[in-house]
């Protein structure tokens, strides 16, 4: 590590993570779109807020172009195994994440766009039609989940603000409020969490802005009220609780890239043949079964995204 003395928990070797998988193992499996064990079966920290002003937008229509070849992860598993370093460096942050205050939630879209705007999340959620997509999610730590996200394509947001030709990247930034997020008092991390994508990636159909999951507003631990889902990339690119979206010329430097660029790069595309410097990426642990399954190139989305990287140096694309 460079200046970090402690390893983030996601650098823990797979062998040390498996007891948790055993704990989570053999839960009831939910198929298709009838996900629910129902809110009553979930701990308070897993329930979407009843008073959420966008609750009436759910369930959103299903976009059938996005299918899965594996089971959905049960809701209570995904809601209780999270990476949200603003609330702790371990997976059981669901309770702590309830400190996140998600109303009012102002979002600023600025930089090289014709129509910069600052608006409330509730207004944004009503401006762009919401849809539900079934997506894979592959963490760089070699665990994976499948999840029914609801949201809108990032390209719809691009159309709303009209990027200028000088815009080369989209930079996303999370909130900064150490009083509300105790993890942000940890000076070893360069807060706030930042991530970015190229303009071509942002315009790709798969890039998705998430507002909900399991047919209701997203719970806080998933990054309410607005997060990104980039299913062909390692999960750390899918930034949570977004406050600011900027169109820029310089390649943004993400939080993990700033800490350890040799291990967490800008592109971070999933590739089973390119190991992380400290572990293999060939296989992944399915969160709710503990089963180890082969990882796929671009996490199974090569047909949709491989064309984005034609002619680029392959040595930088998969870290
Ligand atoms: N966004 C913020 N703001 N803070 C984080 O710690 N962790 C990332 C990503 N987005 C993270 C974040 C990582 S490493 C992963 S794998 C996913 O969120 C986890 O999403 P989940 O907890 O909803 O499964």
Short mmCIF file of C-alpha atoms and ligand atoms in Angstrom, two decimals:
data_model
loop_
_atom_site.label_atom_id
_atom_site.label_comp_id
_atom_site.label_asym_id
_atom_site.label_seq_id
_atom_site.Cartn_x
_atom_site.Cartn_y
_atom_site.Cartn_z
CA UNK A 1 0.00 0.00 0.00
CA UNK A 2 1.11 3.54 -0.51
CA UNK A 3 0.10 5.81 2.38
CA UNK A 4 -2.61 3.60 3.81
CA UNK A 5 -1.47 1.59 6.81
CA UNK A 6 -4.62 -0.45 7.10
CA UNK A 7 -5.97 -2.55 4.31
CA UNK A 8 -9.54 -1.89 3.28
CA UNK A 9 -11.64 -4.92 4.17
CA UNK A 10 -12.23 -5.68 0.52
CA UNK A 11 -8.58 -6.58 0.21
CA UNK A 12 -9.14 -9.42 2.65
CA UNK A 13 -8.46 -12.68 0.94
CA UNK A 14 -11.37 -14.76 -0.22
CA UNK A 15 -10.55 -17.50 2.29
CA UNK A 16 -11.17 -15.07 5.14
CA UNK A 17 -14.45 -13.92 3.67
CA UNK A 18 -16.03 -17.34 3.34
CA UNK A 19 -17.42 -17.75 6.88
CA UNK A 20 -19.74 -14.85 6.12
CA UNK A 21 -20.91 -16.68 3.04
CA UNK A 22 -21.68 -19.69 5.15
CA UNK A 23 -23.66 -17.49 7.51
CA UNK A 24 -25.67 -16.08 4.65
CA UNK A 25 -25.97 -19.43 3.01
CA UNK A 26 -29.13 -21.28 2.10
CA UNK A 27 -31.58 -18.48 2.51
CA UNK A 28 -34.78 -18.80 0.57
CA UNK A 29 -34.22 -18.08 -3.07
CA UNK A 30 -36.42 -15.66 -4.90
CA UNK A 31 -36.97 -16.05 -8.58
CA UNK A 32 -38.31 -13.75 -11.24
CA UNK A 33 -39.94 -10.52 -10.24
CA UNK A 34 -41.81 -11.70 -7.18
CA UNK A 35 -38.74 -10.94 -5.10
CA UNK A 36 -40.33 -10.20 -1.84
CA UNK A 37 -40.16 -11.79 1.49
CA UNK A 38 -42.14 -8.65 2.13
CA UNK A 39 -41.05 -5.73 4.24
CA UNK A 40 -42.15 -7.43 7.43
CA UNK A 41 -39.41 -10.04 7.05
CA UNK A 42 -36.71 -7.40 6.78
CA UNK A 43 -34.93 -5.64 9.62
CA UNK A 44 -35.84 -1.98 9.99
CA UNK A 45 -32.58 -0.96 8.36
CA UNK A 46 -33.56 -2.82 5.19
CA UNK A 47 -36.96 -1.23 4.68
CA UNK A 48 -37.43 1.65 2.29
CA UNK A 49 -38.86 4.62 4.11
CA UNK A 50 -42.64 4.54 4.06
CA UNK A 51 -42.74 8.31 3.73
CA UNK A 52 -40.44 8.41 0.72
CA UNK A 53 -41.83 11.16 -1.56
CA UNK A 54 -41.01 9.07 -4.64
CA UNK A 55 -42.68 5.87 -3.40
CA UNK A 56 -45.53 6.28 -5.90
CA UNK A 57 -43.06 5.82 -8.79
CA UNK A 58 -42.72 2.13 -7.90
CA UNK A 59 -42.98 -0.46 -9.26
CA UNK A 60 -41.57 0.92 -12.51
CA UNK A 61 -42.03 -0.85 -15.83
CA UNK A 62 -39.63 -3.69 -16.47
CA UNK A 63 -37.11 -3.35 -19.32
CA UNK A 64 -36.97 -6.91 -20.65
CA UNK A 65 -33.79 -6.26 -22.62
CA UNK A 66 -31.90 -6.86 -19.38
CA UNK A 67 -32.22 -10.48 -18.30
CA UNK A 68 -30.22 -12.69 -15.97
CA UNK A 69 -29.10 -16.27 -16.40
CA UNK A 70 -28.96 -16.75 -12.63
CA UNK A 71 -31.18 -16.26 -9.62
CA UNK A 72 -31.77 -12.90 -8.05
CA UNK A 73 -30.08 -12.40 -4.73
CA UNK A 74 -32.66 -12.31 -1.93
CA UNK A 75 -33.35 -8.75 -0.84
CA UNK A 76 -32.37 -9.24 2.77
CA UNK A 77 -28.97 -10.62 1.73
CA UNK A 78 -28.12 -7.64 -0.47
CA UNK A 79 -29.40 -5.23 2.18
CA UNK A 80 -27.11 -6.66 4.85
CA UNK A 81 -23.82 -7.11 3.00
CA UNK A 82 -22.56 -3.80 1.70
CA UNK A 83 -19.52 -1.75 0.93
CA UNK A 84 -20.20 1.80 2.12
CA UNK A 85 -16.98 3.08 3.64
CA UNK A 86 -18.64 6.28 4.78
CA UNK A 87 -20.29 4.02 7.39
CA UNK A 88 -17.53 1.55 8.16
CA UNK A 89 -14.89 -0.62 6.58
CA UNK A 90 -16.85 -3.86 7.07
CA UNK A 91 -19.93 -5.34 5.42
CA UNK A 92 -22.54 -4.95 8.18
CA UNK A 93 -23.08 -1.21 7.77
CA UNK A 94 -26.85 -1.30 7.24
CA UNK A 95 -27.72 0.05 10.70
CA UNK A 96 -25.00 2.71 10.65
CA UNK A 97 -26.08 3.86 7.18
CA UNK A 98 -29.48 4.86 8.57
CA UNK A 99 -27.72 8.05 9.76
CA UNK A 100 -27.64 9.16 6.14
CA UNK A 101 -30.22 11.93 5.72
CA UNK A 102 -31.61 11.69 2.21
CA UNK A 103 -34.07 14.62 2.23
CA UNK A 104 -33.65 17.29 1.15
CA UNK A 105 -31.10 15.98 -1.38
CA UNK A 106 -29.77 18.49 -3.84
CA UNK A 107 -27.94 17.35 -6.96
CA UNK A 108 -25.72 19.62 -9.01
CA UNK A 109 -24.93 18.88 -12.65
CA UNK A 110 -22.25 21.21 -13.92
CA UNK A 111 -19.09 21.60 -16.02
CA UNK A 112 -19.05 21.41 -19.79
CA UNK A 113 -22.77 21.24 -20.49
CA UNK A 114 -25.18 23.65 -22.20
CA UNK A 115 -27.80 23.25 -19.48
CA UNK A 116 -26.19 23.03 -16.05
CA UNK A 117 -28.73 22.53 -13.30
CA UNK A 118 -29.09 22.17 -9.55
CA UNK A 119 -32.25 20.38 -8.51
CA UNK A 120 -33.80 18.27 -5.80
CA UNK A 121 -33.55 14.50 -6.20
CA UNK A 122 -37.36 14.24 -6.01
CA UNK A 123 -37.68 16.51 -9.05
CA UNK A 124 -35.00 14.62 -11.00
CA UNK A 125 -36.71 11.29 -10.30
CA UNK A 126 -39.89 12.65 -11.90
CA UNK A 127 -38.17 14.24 -14.89
CA UNK A 128 -36.81 11.02 -16.36
CA UNK A 129 -38.93 7.87 -16.79
CA UNK A 130 -37.94 5.09 -14.39
CA UNK A 131 -37.56 1.46 -15.44
CA UNK A 132 -36.47 -1.77 -13.78
CA UNK A 133 -33.53 -3.84 -15.01
CA UNK A 134 -32.05 -7.07 -13.68
CA UNK A 135 -28.29 -6.56 -13.36
CA UNK A 136 -25.25 -8.47 -12.21
CA UNK A 137 -22.83 -6.81 -9.80
CA UNK A 138 -19.24 -8.07 -9.44
CA UNK A 139 -17.13 -6.62 -6.63
CA UNK A 140 -13.37 -6.42 -7.08
CA UNK A 141 -13.20 -8.53 -3.89
CA UNK A 142 -14.58 -11.47 -5.92
CA UNK A 143 -18.14 -11.68 -4.61
CA UNK A 144 -21.17 -11.10 -6.75
CA UNK A 145 -24.86 -10.41 -6.49
CA UNK A 146 -27.77 -9.99 -8.87
CA UNK A 147 -30.27 -7.26 -8.25
CA UNK A 148 -33.39 -5.67 -9.73
CA UNK A 149 -32.40 -2.02 -9.93
CA UNK A 150 -34.87 0.71 -10.81
CA UNK A 151 -33.66 3.98 -12.27
CA UNK A 152 -32.98 5.73 -15.55
CA UNK A 153 -30.23 5.36 -18.16
CA UNK A 154 -27.32 7.73 -17.65
CA UNK A 155 -27.67 8.69 -21.32
CA UNK A 156 -31.12 10.17 -20.51
CA UNK A 157 -29.39 12.51 -18.07
CA UNK A 158 -26.83 13.38 -20.77
CA UNK A 159 -29.67 14.33 -23.11
CA UNK A 160 -31.17 16.51 -20.38
CA UNK A 161 -28.05 18.66 -19.88
CA UNK A 162 -26.51 18.61 -23.41
CA UNK A 163 -22.78 17.97 -22.90
CA UNK A 164 -20.41 20.14 -24.92
CA UNK A 165 -17.81 18.68 -27.27
CA UNK A 166 -15.02 19.50 -24.80
CA UNK A 167 -16.49 17.10 -22.22
CA UNK A 168 -14.41 13.91 -22.18
CA UNK A 169 -15.42 12.37 -18.87
CA UNK A 170 -18.25 12.41 -16.35
CA UNK A 171 -17.14 12.82 -12.75
CA UNK A 172 -19.42 11.74 -9.90
CA UNK A 173 -19.05 12.88 -6.31
CA UNK A 174 -20.74 11.64 -3.13
CA UNK A 175 -21.80 13.90 -0.22
CA UNK A 176 -19.23 15.16 2.27
CA UNK A 177 -20.55 15.33 5.83
CA UNK A 178 -18.41 13.63 8.50
CA UNK A 179 -21.06 14.36 11.12
CA UNK A 180 -23.60 12.30 9.17
CA UNK A 181 -21.08 9.72 7.96
CA UNK A 182 -18.58 8.80 10.69
CA UNK A 183 -16.33 6.97 8.23
CA UNK A 184 -15.51 10.32 6.66
CA UNK A 185 -13.59 11.19 9.83
CA UNK A 186 -11.03 8.59 8.80
CA UNK A 187 -8.29 10.72 7.31
CA UNK A 188 -6.69 7.74 5.56
CA UNK A 189 -9.30 8.06 2.81
CA UNK A 190 -9.46 11.07 0.47
CA UNK A 191 -13.16 11.94 0.96
CA UNK A 192 -15.54 12.51 -0.65
CA UNK A 193 -15.86 9.32 -2.69
CA UNK A 194 -15.34 10.17 -6.37
CA UNK A 195 -15.69 8.06 -9.49
CA UNK A 196 -15.80 8.66 -13.23
CA UNK A 197 -16.51 7.26 -16.66
CA UNK A 198 -15.62 8.31 -20.20
CA UNK A 199 -18.30 10.03 -22.28
CA UNK A 200 -18.61 6.94 -24.48
CA UNK A 201 -19.21 4.78 -21.40
CA UNK A 202 -21.73 7.27 -20.04
CA UNK A 203 -23.65 7.13 -23.31
CA UNK A 204 -23.71 3.32 -23.35
CA UNK A 205 -27.13 1.77 -22.77
CA UNK A 206 -25.91 -0.21 -19.77
CA UNK A 207 -24.79 2.75 -17.65
CA UNK A 208 -27.67 3.17 -15.23
CA UNK A 209 -28.55 5.73 -12.56
CA UNK A 210 -30.25 3.84 -9.74
CA UNK A 211 -33.02 5.23 -7.56
CA UNK A 212 -34.62 2.01 -6.34
CA UNK A 213 -34.25 -1.71 -5.85
CA UNK A 214 -36.69 -4.56 -5.37
CA UNK A 215 -39.53 -2.42 -6.67
CA UNK A 216 -39.24 0.40 -4.14
CA UNK A 217 -36.99 3.35 -3.31
CA UNK A 218 -33.48 2.14 -2.59
CA UNK A 219 -32.51 1.55 1.04
CA UNK A 220 -29.81 3.82 2.39
CA UNK A 221 -27.08 1.19 2.55
CA UNK A 222 -27.29 0.73 -1.25
CA UNK A 223 -26.52 4.42 -1.70
CA UNK A 224 -29.85 6.24 -1.59
CA UNK A 225 -31.20 8.33 -3.07
CA UNK A 226 -29.11 8.08 -6.27
CA UNK A 227 -26.24 5.77 -7.21
CA UNK A 228 -24.61 4.47 -10.35
CA UNK A 229 -24.68 0.89 -11.68
CA UNK A 230 -21.99 -0.05 -14.20
CA UNK A 231 -22.43 -3.81 -14.32
CA UNK A 232 -19.48 -4.55 -16.61
CA UNK A 233 -17.02 -2.90 -14.21
CA UNK A 234 -15.84 -3.81 -10.74
CA UNK A 235 -18.33 -2.62 -8.16
CA UNK A 236 -16.22 0.19 -6.73
CA UNK A 237 -16.99 2.22 -9.88
CA UNK A 238 -20.71 2.19 -8.97
CA UNK A 239 -20.61 5.21 -6.67
CA UNK A 240 -23.35 5.66 -4.07
CA UNK A 241 -25.31 8.67 -2.78
CA UNK A 242 -24.37 11.03 -5.59
CA UNK A 243 -24.47 14.77 -4.95
CA UNK A 244 -22.60 16.17 -7.92
CA UNK A 245 -22.17 15.17 -11.56
CA UNK A 246 -19.58 17.16 -13.53
CA UNK A 247 -18.65 17.03 -17.22
CA UNK A 248 -14.90 17.50 -17.42
CA UNK A 249 -11.87 17.26 -19.71
CA UNK A 250 -9.49 15.58 -17.25
CA UNK A 251 -9.85 11.92 -16.34
CA UNK A 252 -11.32 11.85 -12.81
CA UNK A 253 -9.35 10.07 -10.10
CA UNK A 254 -11.52 7.80 -8.00
CA UNK A 255 -11.11 7.36 -4.24
CA UNK A 256 -9.61 3.88 -4.56
CA UNK A 257 -7.45 4.87 -7.49
CA UNK A 258 -6.08 7.76 -5.43
CA UNK A 259 -5.17 5.37 -2.63
CA UNK A 260 -3.75 2.50 -4.67
CA UNK A 261 -3.57 3.10 -8.44
CA UNK A 262 -1.78 -0.17 -9.19
CA UNK A 263 -4.74 -2.12 -7.78
CA UNK A 264 -7.76 0.05 -8.59
CA UNK A 265 -7.54 1.80 -11.93
CA UNK A 266 -9.80 4.17 -13.82
CA UNK A 267 -11.24 1.61 -16.27
CA UNK A 268 -11.71 -1.33 -13.87
CA UNK A 269 -13.47 -3.58 -16.39
CA UNK A 270 -14.14 -7.13 -15.19
CA UNK A 271 -11.79 -9.70 -16.71
CA UNK A 272 -11.26 -13.19 -15.24
CA UNK A 273 -7.87 -13.46 -16.95
CA UNK A 274 -6.36 -10.38 -15.34
CA UNK A 275 -5.74 -11.04 -11.65
CA UNK A 276 -5.84 -8.35 -9.03
CA UNK A 277 -2.20 -7.93 -7.88
CA UNK A 278 -3.09 -9.83 -4.69
CA UNK A 279 -5.74 -12.37 -5.75
CA UNK A 280 -7.27 -14.14 -8.73
CA UNK A 281 -10.31 -12.71 -10.49
CA UNK A 282 -11.07 -16.00 -12.28
CA UNK A 283 -13.99 -16.89 -10.03
CA UNK A 284 -16.48 -15.20 -7.79
CA UNK A 285 -18.50 -16.10 -4.72
CA UNK A 286 -22.23 -15.86 -5.25
CA UNK A 287 -23.37 -13.92 -2.21
CA UNK A 288 -26.46 -15.84 -1.20
CA UNK A 289 -25.28 -19.40 -1.90
CA UNK A 290 -21.54 -19.18 -1.25
CA UNK A 291 -21.02 -21.05 -4.50
CA UNK A 292 -17.85 -20.24 -6.48
CA UNK A 293 -18.62 -19.67 -10.17
CA UNK A 294 -16.45 -18.57 -13.12
CA UNK A 295 -16.24 -14.83 -13.71
CA UNK A 296 -17.07 -13.66 -17.23
CA UNK A 297 -15.30 -11.10 -19.40
CA UNK A 298 -16.96 -7.70 -18.82
CA UNK A 299 -19.03 -9.56 -16.24
CA UNK A 300 -21.09 -11.12 -19.03
CA UNK A 301 -21.74 -7.85 -20.88
CA UNK A 302 -19.03 -8.09 -23.58
CA UNK A 303 -21.57 -7.88 -26.43
CA UNK A 304 -22.76 -4.53 -25.10
CA UNK A 305 -19.49 -2.87 -24.14
CA UNK A 306 -16.41 -4.48 -25.75
CA UNK A 307 -16.74 -2.09 -28.70
CA UNK A 308 -16.13 0.87 -26.38
CA UNK A 309 -12.52 -0.15 -25.94
CA UNK A 310 -11.44 -1.00 -29.51
CA UNK A 311 -7.88 0.06 -30.15
CA UNK A 312 -7.18 0.93 -26.52
CA UNK A 313 -4.18 -0.40 -24.59
CA UNK A 314 -5.53 -3.63 -23.00
CA UNK A 315 -3.03 -3.43 -20.14
CA UNK A 316 -4.93 -0.54 -18.56
CA UNK A 317 -8.51 -1.69 -19.16
CA UNK A 318 -8.91 -4.40 -16.54
CA UNK A 319 -7.49 -2.90 -13.37
N1 LIG B 1 -19.93 4.40 -3.00
C1 LIG B 1 -19.60 5.09 -1.90
N2 LIG B 1 -19.98 6.37 -1.80
N3 LIG B 1 -18.87 4.55 -0.87
C2 LIG B 1 -18.43 3.24 -0.95
O1 LIG B 1 -17.74 2.77 -0.01
N4 LIG B 1 -18.33 1.18 -2.25
C3 LIG B 1 -18.29 0.65 -3.63
C4 LIG B 1 -19.58 0.99 -4.39
N5 LIG B 1 -19.93 2.38 -4.21
C5 LIG B 1 -18.75 2.47 -2.11
C6 LIG B 1 -19.55 3.09 -3.11
C7 LIG B 1 -18.07 -0.79 -3.69
S1 LIG B 1 -16.49 -1.32 -3.35
C8 LIG B 1 -19.03 -1.68 -4.06
S2 LIG B 1 -18.71 -3.32 -4.32
C9 LIG B 1 -20.44 -1.26 -4.19
O2 LIG B 1 -20.62 0.13 -3.93
C10 LIG B 1 -21.30 -2.05 -3.22
O3 LIG B 1 -22.65 -1.80 -3.42
P1 LIG B 1 -23.73 -2.50 -2.46
O4 LIG B 1 -23.27 -2.28 -1.05
O5 LIG B 1 -25.02 -1.82 -2.77
O6 LIG B 1 -23.72 -3.94 -2.83
#
